[in-house]
Amino acid sequence: MQNFTSFTDFSEAQSLINLALKYKKDPFLDKHLGRGKRIGLIFLNPSLRTRVSTQLAASNLGMEPIVLNMDKDGWALEMKEGAIMNKNTVEHIKDAAAVLGSYFDILAIRAFPTLTDKSQDVDEYTFTQFLKFTGKPIISLESATRHPLQSLADMVTIKENAQEKRPKVVLTWAPHIKAIPHAVANSFCEWALGCDYDLTVTHPEGYELDEQFTAGATITHDQDEALKDADFVYVKNWSAFNDYGKILHAGDNWLLDEQKLANSPNAKVMHCLPVRRNLELSDEILDGKRSLVQEQANNRIYAAQAVISEILNTQAGHPNKNV
């Protein structure tokens, strides 16, 4: 594995899931693998779980993690080729990324979308600049279109809790007070379909996701029908994709509560966090026996650890003996 930015194939996904589960049982199984190496965690946007879980994952492997908040600690970056830098930007991405590449063995980047420039976001413009100029393996800590570490942790959580070989998995849109990126929803669809789960996506009209991520899923605007007999329900808000970045309506009746799950007695509920309680998900679900949200958050450590381990072993020129 050279980079980790998206789902690749079923075989790699299963290997990473199984490795994450091994690390969960024994977090220090490969405690010397990263000795003498550094990983730079570069945040252009806020983070809680992604930041801490990746730091812990690297530490479990004996690696030194260093966090840089580019939006607060670094210079304002210029991304455009050939730019005359006579305005607010101070350092060109070419220079900053090259320096970071010389400091670290692996770089992990978080760069949210603009939600205003659709073509730039779909092309992963900011993220691509880091990929182009660092010269080192890159891990996505969430990009404009995907959040693969979150989705890997989600797949680990489903595997741990699935009663059926091919469970019914539902991604349901939820209300929110502001425009939210598509990355988690896109990535969850990509991984759930790639892992051959029976995926249904439900949302109000106008909130269709990019079809490249949902092809193969059942799409419906009827939330009640979608939720019937679900094994796993993933709750997430996202803004409109076609009418890009817009909130089309509040969707007040899309809050997920126990009443909505009356026909899904065995459904487990997932959310990537942070969650707006009693807007996206009710207290009774979040604090009840259905909720897997804390388990998901814990699995973020081992998902990240599996990915870092694979990259370190690739750098060393030998396969991971624990897969």
Short mmCIF file of C-alpha atoms in Angstrom, two decimals:
data_model
loop_
_atom_site.label_atom_id
_atom_site.label_comp_id
_atom_site.label_asym_id
_atom_site.label_seq_id
_atom_site.Cartn_x
_atom_site.Cartn_y
_atom_site.Cartn_z
CA MET A 1 0.00 0.00 0.00
CA GLN A 2 1.49 3.31 -1.13
CA ASN A 3 -1.37 5.68 -0.22
CA PHE A 4 -4.72 5.34 1.53
CA THR A 5 -7.27 7.70 0.03
CA SER A 6 -10.23 5.53 -1.04
CA PHE A 7 -11.66 2.02 -1.26
CA THR A 8 -9.66 -0.12 -3.67
CA ASP A 9 -11.02 -3.67 -3.72
CA PHE A 10 -12.75 -6.32 -1.62
CA SER A 11 -9.56 -8.25 -0.86
CA GLU A 12 -7.65 -5.25 0.50
CA ALA A 13 -10.67 -4.12 2.51
CA GLN A 14 -11.02 -7.52 4.17
CA SER A 15 -7.30 -7.65 4.94
CA LEU A 16 -7.45 -4.23 6.59
CA ILE A 17 -10.58 -5.13 8.56
CA ASN A 18 -9.01 -8.34 9.83
CA LEU A 19 -5.77 -6.58 10.73
CA ALA A 20 -7.68 -3.87 12.60
CA LEU A 21 -9.46 -6.57 14.62
CA LYS A 22 -6.09 -8.17 15.47
CA TYR A 23 -4.78 -4.82 16.69
CA LYS A 24 -7.92 -4.33 18.73
CA LYS A 25 -7.15 -7.55 20.59
CA ASP A 26 -3.47 -6.66 20.98
CA PRO A 27 -2.75 -2.96 20.28
CA PHE A 28 0.99 -3.38 20.83
CA LEU A 29 1.38 -6.42 18.60
CA ASP A 30 3.75 -4.47 16.32
CA LYS A 31 4.99 -1.91 18.82
CA HIS A 32 8.44 -1.70 17.19
CA LEU A 33 7.28 -1.51 13.55
CA GLY A 34 7.42 2.29 13.41
CA ARG A 35 10.44 2.83 15.61
CA GLY A 36 12.51 5.77 14.38
CA LYS A 37 9.79 6.96 12.01
CA ARG A 38 7.47 9.97 12.09
CA ILE A 39 3.98 10.62 10.77
CA GLY A 40 2.80 14.18 10.17
CA LEU A 41 -0.91 14.79 10.80
CA ILE A 42 -1.75 17.89 8.77
CA PHE A 43 -5.14 19.46 9.54
CA LEU A 44 -6.61 22.20 7.40
CA ASN A 45 -9.90 21.70 9.28
CA PRO A 46 -11.06 20.76 12.81
CA SER A 47 -10.94 17.23 14.21
CA LEU A 48 -11.42 15.28 17.41
CA ARG A 49 -11.67 11.49 16.75
CA THR A 50 -9.58 11.50 13.59
CA ARG A 51 -6.80 13.46 15.26
CA VAL A 52 -6.57 11.51 18.50
CA SER A 53 -7.24 8.05 17.07
CA THR A 54 -4.51 8.43 14.45
CA GLN A 55 -2.04 9.71 17.05
CA LEU A 56 -2.81 6.69 19.24
CA ALA A 57 -2.57 4.32 16.27
CA ALA A 58 0.88 5.63 15.34
CA SER A 59 2.05 5.47 18.96
CA ASN A 60 0.87 1.86 19.24
CA LEU A 61 3.23 1.05 16.36
CA GLY A 62 6.17 2.87 17.97
CA MET A 63 5.92 5.81 15.57
CA GLU A 64 6.16 9.47 16.53
CA PRO A 65 3.05 11.45 15.51
CA ILE A 66 3.34 15.22 15.08
CA VAL A 67 0.21 17.33 14.58
CA LEU A 68 0.16 20.56 12.58
CA ASN A 69 -2.99 22.68 12.40
CA MET A 70 -2.38 24.50 9.12
CA ASP A 71 -5.42 26.73 9.61
CA LYS A 72 -3.93 28.06 12.89
CA ASP A 73 -0.24 27.16 13.12
CA GLY A 74 0.92 27.42 9.51
CA TRP A 75 1.08 30.07 6.82
CA ALA A 76 -1.84 30.77 4.47
CA LEU A 77 -1.23 28.47 1.49
CA GLU A 78 -1.35 29.36 -2.18
CA MET A 79 -2.59 26.42 -4.27
CA LYS A 80 -2.65 27.84 -7.81
CA GLU A 81 0.15 27.13 -10.26
CA GLY A 82 1.86 30.27 -11.52
CA ALA A 83 0.16 32.52 -8.97
CA ILE A 84 1.55 35.99 -8.33
CA MET A 85 1.53 35.92 -4.54
CA ASN A 86 0.79 39.58 -3.86
CA LYS A 87 -2.37 39.04 -1.78
CA ASN A 88 -3.15 37.09 1.40
CA THR A 89 -1.32 33.81 0.76
CA VAL A 90 2.19 33.54 2.21
CA GLU A 91 3.56 30.14 1.18
CA HIS A 92 3.00 28.05 -1.93
CA ILE A 93 1.82 24.48 -1.52
CA LYS A 94 4.79 23.33 -3.63
CA ASP A 95 7.21 24.59 -0.99
CA ALA A 96 5.22 23.65 2.09
CA ALA A 97 4.39 20.13 0.90
CA ALA A 98 7.96 19.45 -0.18
CA VAL A 99 9.26 20.53 3.23
CA LEU A 100 6.72 18.37 5.04
CA GLY A 101 7.66 15.44 2.82
CA SER A 102 11.29 15.83 3.87
CA TYR A 103 10.36 15.87 7.57
CA PHE A 104 8.08 12.81 7.69
CA ASP A 105 7.93 9.18 6.58
CA ILE A 106 4.14 9.32 6.15
CA LEU A 107 1.82 12.30 5.83
CA ALA A 108 -1.86 12.26 6.77
CA ILE A 109 -3.99 15.13 5.47
CA ARG A 110 -7.44 16.52 6.32
CA ALA A 111 -8.84 18.99 3.77
CA PHE A 112 -12.59 19.69 3.67
CA PRO A 113 -14.48 20.79 0.55
CA THR A 114 -15.42 24.36 -0.23
CA LEU A 115 -19.06 23.34 -0.84
CA THR A 116 -19.14 26.26 -3.28
CA ASP A 117 -16.86 25.21 -6.14
CA LYS A 118 -18.18 21.82 -7.22
CA SER A 119 -15.58 21.05 -9.87
CA GLN A 120 -12.72 21.91 -7.53
CA ASP A 121 -14.14 19.73 -4.77
CA VAL A 122 -14.91 16.77 -7.04
CA ASP A 123 -11.37 16.98 -8.42
CA GLU A 124 -9.98 17.00 -4.85
CA TYR A 125 -7.99 20.09 -5.76
CA THR A 126 -6.43 20.85 -2.36
CA PHE A 127 -5.77 17.22 -1.47
CA THR A 128 -4.21 16.55 -4.86
CA GLN A 129 -1.65 19.31 -4.32
CA PHE A 130 -0.32 17.49 -1.28
CA LEU A 131 -0.26 14.19 -3.16
CA LYS A 132 1.66 15.84 -5.98
CA PHE A 133 4.38 17.62 -4.03
CA THR A 134 5.15 15.69 -0.80
CA GLY A 135 6.82 12.66 -2.35
CA LYS A 136 5.74 10.52 0.62
CA PRO A 137 2.84 8.12 1.28
CA ILE A 138 -0.41 9.96 2.00
CA ILE A 139 -3.28 8.91 4.26
CA SER A 140 -6.59 10.70 3.91
CA LEU A 141 -7.94 12.02 7.20
CA GLU A 142 -10.97 13.20 5.18
CA SER A 143 -10.95 14.90 1.83
CA ALA A 144 -13.55 16.81 -0.14
CA THR A 145 -15.26 13.61 -1.32
CA ARG A 146 -14.20 10.75 0.98
CA HIS A 147 -13.39 9.76 4.56
CA PRO A 148 -11.85 6.29 4.18
CA LEU A 149 -10.50 5.88 7.72
CA GLN A 150 -13.98 6.48 9.09
CA SER A 151 -15.46 3.99 6.63
CA LEU A 152 -12.86 1.35 7.43
CA ALA A 153 -13.74 1.70 11.12
CA ASP A 154 -17.42 1.45 10.17
CA MET A 155 -16.78 -1.81 8.30
CA VAL A 156 -14.87 -3.17 11.31
CA THR A 157 -17.85 -2.28 13.51
CA ILE A 158 -20.33 -3.97 11.18
CA LYS A 159 -18.22 -7.13 10.97
CA GLU A 160 -18.04 -7.33 14.76
CA ASN A 161 -21.80 -6.96 15.18
CA ALA A 162 -23.32 -8.61 12.09
CA GLN A 163 -25.65 -11.54 12.69
CA GLU A 164 -26.22 -12.10 8.98
CA LYS A 165 -23.57 -12.85 6.36
CA ARG A 166 -25.01 -10.13 4.12
CA PRO A 167 -26.81 -7.72 6.45
CA LYS A 168 -29.24 -5.04 5.33
CA VAL A 169 -27.45 -1.73 5.82
CA VAL A 170 -29.31 1.57 5.57
CA LEU A 171 -27.76 5.01 5.17
CA THR A 172 -30.36 7.57 6.17
CA TRP A 173 -30.13 11.32 5.74
CA ALA A 174 -30.69 13.40 8.88
CA PRO A 175 -31.49 17.07 9.51
CA HIS A 176 -28.78 19.61 10.30
CA ILE A 177 -28.53 23.37 10.80
CA LYS A 178 -25.79 23.95 8.23
CA ALA A 179 -24.46 22.60 4.95
CA ILE A 180 -22.44 19.44 5.59
CA PRO A 181 -19.92 17.77 3.21
CA HIS A 182 -20.67 14.53 1.37
CA ALA A 183 -17.44 12.75 2.30
CA VAL A 184 -18.70 10.43 5.05
CA ALA A 185 -21.85 9.47 3.14
CA ASN A 186 -19.95 8.93 -0.12
CA SER A 187 -17.26 6.87 1.54
CA PHE A 188 -19.70 4.77 3.55
CA CYS A 189 -21.56 3.87 0.36
CA GLU A 190 -18.31 3.06 -1.43
CA TRP A 191 -17.11 0.74 1.32
CA ALA A 192 -20.47 -0.89 2.12
CA LEU A 193 -21.06 -1.74 -1.54
CA GLY A 194 -17.44 -2.77 -1.99
CA CYS A 195 -17.78 -5.15 0.96
CA ASP A 196 -20.89 -6.62 -0.70
CA TYR A 197 -23.48 -5.48 1.81
CA ASP A 198 -27.15 -4.98 0.93
CA LEU A 199 -27.18 -1.15 0.97
CA THR A 200 -30.21 1.12 0.93
CA VAL A 201 -29.79 4.91 0.85
CA THR A 202 -32.77 7.03 1.91
CA HIS A 203 -33.08 10.80 1.80
CA PRO A 204 -35.55 13.58 0.91
CA GLU A 205 -35.88 14.52 -2.74
CA GLY A 206 -33.04 16.69 -3.93
CA TYR A 207 -30.41 15.14 -1.67
CA GLU A 208 -29.16 12.55 -4.16
CA LEU A 209 -25.46 11.78 -3.75
CA ASP A 210 -22.96 11.53 -6.59
CA GLU A 211 -23.96 8.40 -8.50
CA GLN A 212 -20.38 7.15 -8.65
CA PHE A 213 -20.71 6.31 -4.96
CA THR A 214 -24.27 4.96 -4.87
CA ALA A 215 -24.42 2.82 -8.02
CA GLY A 216 -25.64 -0.60 -6.90
CA ALA A 217 -27.53 0.65 -3.85
CA THR A 218 -31.31 0.86 -3.47
CA ILE A 219 -32.29 4.55 -3.39
CA THR A 220 -35.59 5.65 -1.87
CA HIS A 221 -37.25 8.79 -0.51
CA ASP A 222 -39.43 6.66 1.81
CA GLN A 223 -37.49 6.49 5.08
CA ASP A 224 -39.99 4.20 6.81
CA GLU A 225 -39.82 1.65 4.00
CA ALA A 226 -36.02 1.85 3.91
CA LEU A 227 -35.71 1.22 7.65
CA LYS A 228 -37.93 -1.88 7.68
CA ASP A 229 -36.00 -4.98 8.80
CA ALA A 230 -32.69 -3.11 8.79
CA ASP A 231 -29.71 -4.70 10.52
CA PHE A 232 -27.61 -1.53 10.62
CA VAL A 233 -28.76 2.07 10.26
CA TYR A 234 -26.13 4.72 9.57
CA VAL A 235 -27.37 8.24 10.28
CA LYS A 236 -25.70 11.16 8.52
CA ASN A 237 -26.55 14.57 7.14
CA TRP A 238 -25.25 15.88 3.83
CA SER A 239 -26.01 18.90 1.69
CA ALA A 240 -27.33 18.72 -1.87
CA PHE A 241 -24.93 17.47 -4.53
CA ASN A 242 -26.74 18.50 -7.72
CA ASP A 243 -27.74 21.89 -6.30
CA TYR A 244 -24.28 21.93 -4.84
CA GLY A 245 -23.76 22.63 -1.16
CA LYS A 246 -27.31 23.84 -0.57
CA ILE A 247 -29.74 23.07 2.26
CA LEU A 248 -32.98 22.46 0.37
CA HIS A 249 -35.28 22.05 3.36
CA ALA A 250 -35.01 21.28 7.07
CA GLY A 251 -36.34 17.71 6.92
CA ASP A 252 -37.78 17.91 10.43
CA ASN A 253 -39.53 14.53 10.13
CA TRP A 254 -36.24 12.73 9.38
CA LEU A 255 -35.00 12.61 12.98
CA LEU A 256 -34.25 8.97 13.83
CA ASP A 257 -35.92 7.84 17.05
CA GLU A 258 -37.26 4.59 18.46
CA GLN A 259 -40.64 5.06 16.82
CA LYS A 260 -38.96 5.07 13.40
CA LEU A 261 -37.37 1.70 14.21
CA ALA A 262 -40.56 -0.05 15.30
CA ASN A 263 -40.28 -2.42 12.32
CA SER A 264 -36.54 -2.98 12.81
CA PRO A 265 -36.31 -4.70 16.20
CA ASN A 266 -32.70 -5.83 15.75
CA ALA A 267 -31.30 -2.71 14.07
CA LYS A 268 -28.05 -1.29 15.37
CA VAL A 269 -27.51 2.45 14.88
CA MET A 270 -24.30 4.11 13.73
CA HIS A 271 -23.06 7.68 13.42
CA CYS A 272 -19.56 9.02 12.79
CA LEU A 273 -19.82 11.78 15.45
CA PRO A 274 -20.04 14.59 16.30
CA VAL A 275 -23.83 14.26 16.42
CA ARG A 276 -26.48 16.91 17.05
CA ARG A 277 -28.64 15.19 19.64
CA ASN A 278 -32.40 15.27 19.13
CA LEU A 279 -31.92 16.80 15.69
CA GLU A 280 -30.18 13.94 13.86
CA LEU A 281 -30.59 11.21 16.48
CA SER A 282 -32.68 10.98 19.63
CA ASP A 283 -31.19 10.65 23.10
CA GLU A 284 -33.05 7.37 23.58
CA ILE A 285 -31.17 5.79 20.68
CA LEU A 286 -27.77 7.33 21.35
CA ASP A 287 -27.87 6.27 25.00
CA GLY A 288 -29.62 2.97 24.37
CA LYS A 289 -28.65 -0.60 23.47
CA ARG A 290 -28.96 -0.03 19.73
CA SER A 291 -26.16 2.52 19.60
CA LEU A 292 -22.76 1.55 18.19
CA VAL A 293 -21.40 5.09 18.03
CA GLN A 294 -18.88 4.72 20.86
CA GLU A 295 -17.71 1.39 19.48
CA GLN A 296 -17.22 3.03 16.08
CA ALA A 297 -15.17 5.79 17.67
CA ASN A 298 -12.97 3.26 19.47
CA ASN A 299 -12.48 1.30 16.25
CA ARG A 300 -11.04 4.43 14.63
CA ILE A 301 -7.78 3.69 16.46
CA TYR A 302 -7.40 0.20 15.05
CA ALA A 303 -8.53 1.13 11.56
CA ALA A 304 -5.83 3.80 11.42
CA GLN A 305 -3.32 1.40 12.95
CA ALA A 306 -4.01 -1.20 10.24
CA VAL A 307 -3.49 1.38 7.48
CA ILE A 308 -0.28 2.82 8.94
CA SER A 309 1.03 -0.70 9.50
CA GLU A 310 0.40 -1.65 5.88
CA ILE A 311 2.20 1.44 4.60
CA LEU A 312 5.16 0.88 6.92
CA ASN A 313 5.46 -2.71 5.74
CA THR A 314 5.28 -1.59 2.13
CA GLN A 315 8.08 0.89 2.79
CA ALA A 316 10.11 -1.91 4.39
CA GLY A 317 9.55 -4.08 1.34
CA HIS A 318 7.75 -6.98 2.98
CA PRO A 319 4.10 -7.97 3.47
CA ASN A 320 2.41 -7.58 6.84
CA LYS A 321 2.91 -10.85 8.68
CA ASN A 322 -0.22 -10.30 10.74
CA VAL A 323 -2.71 -10.15 7.87
#
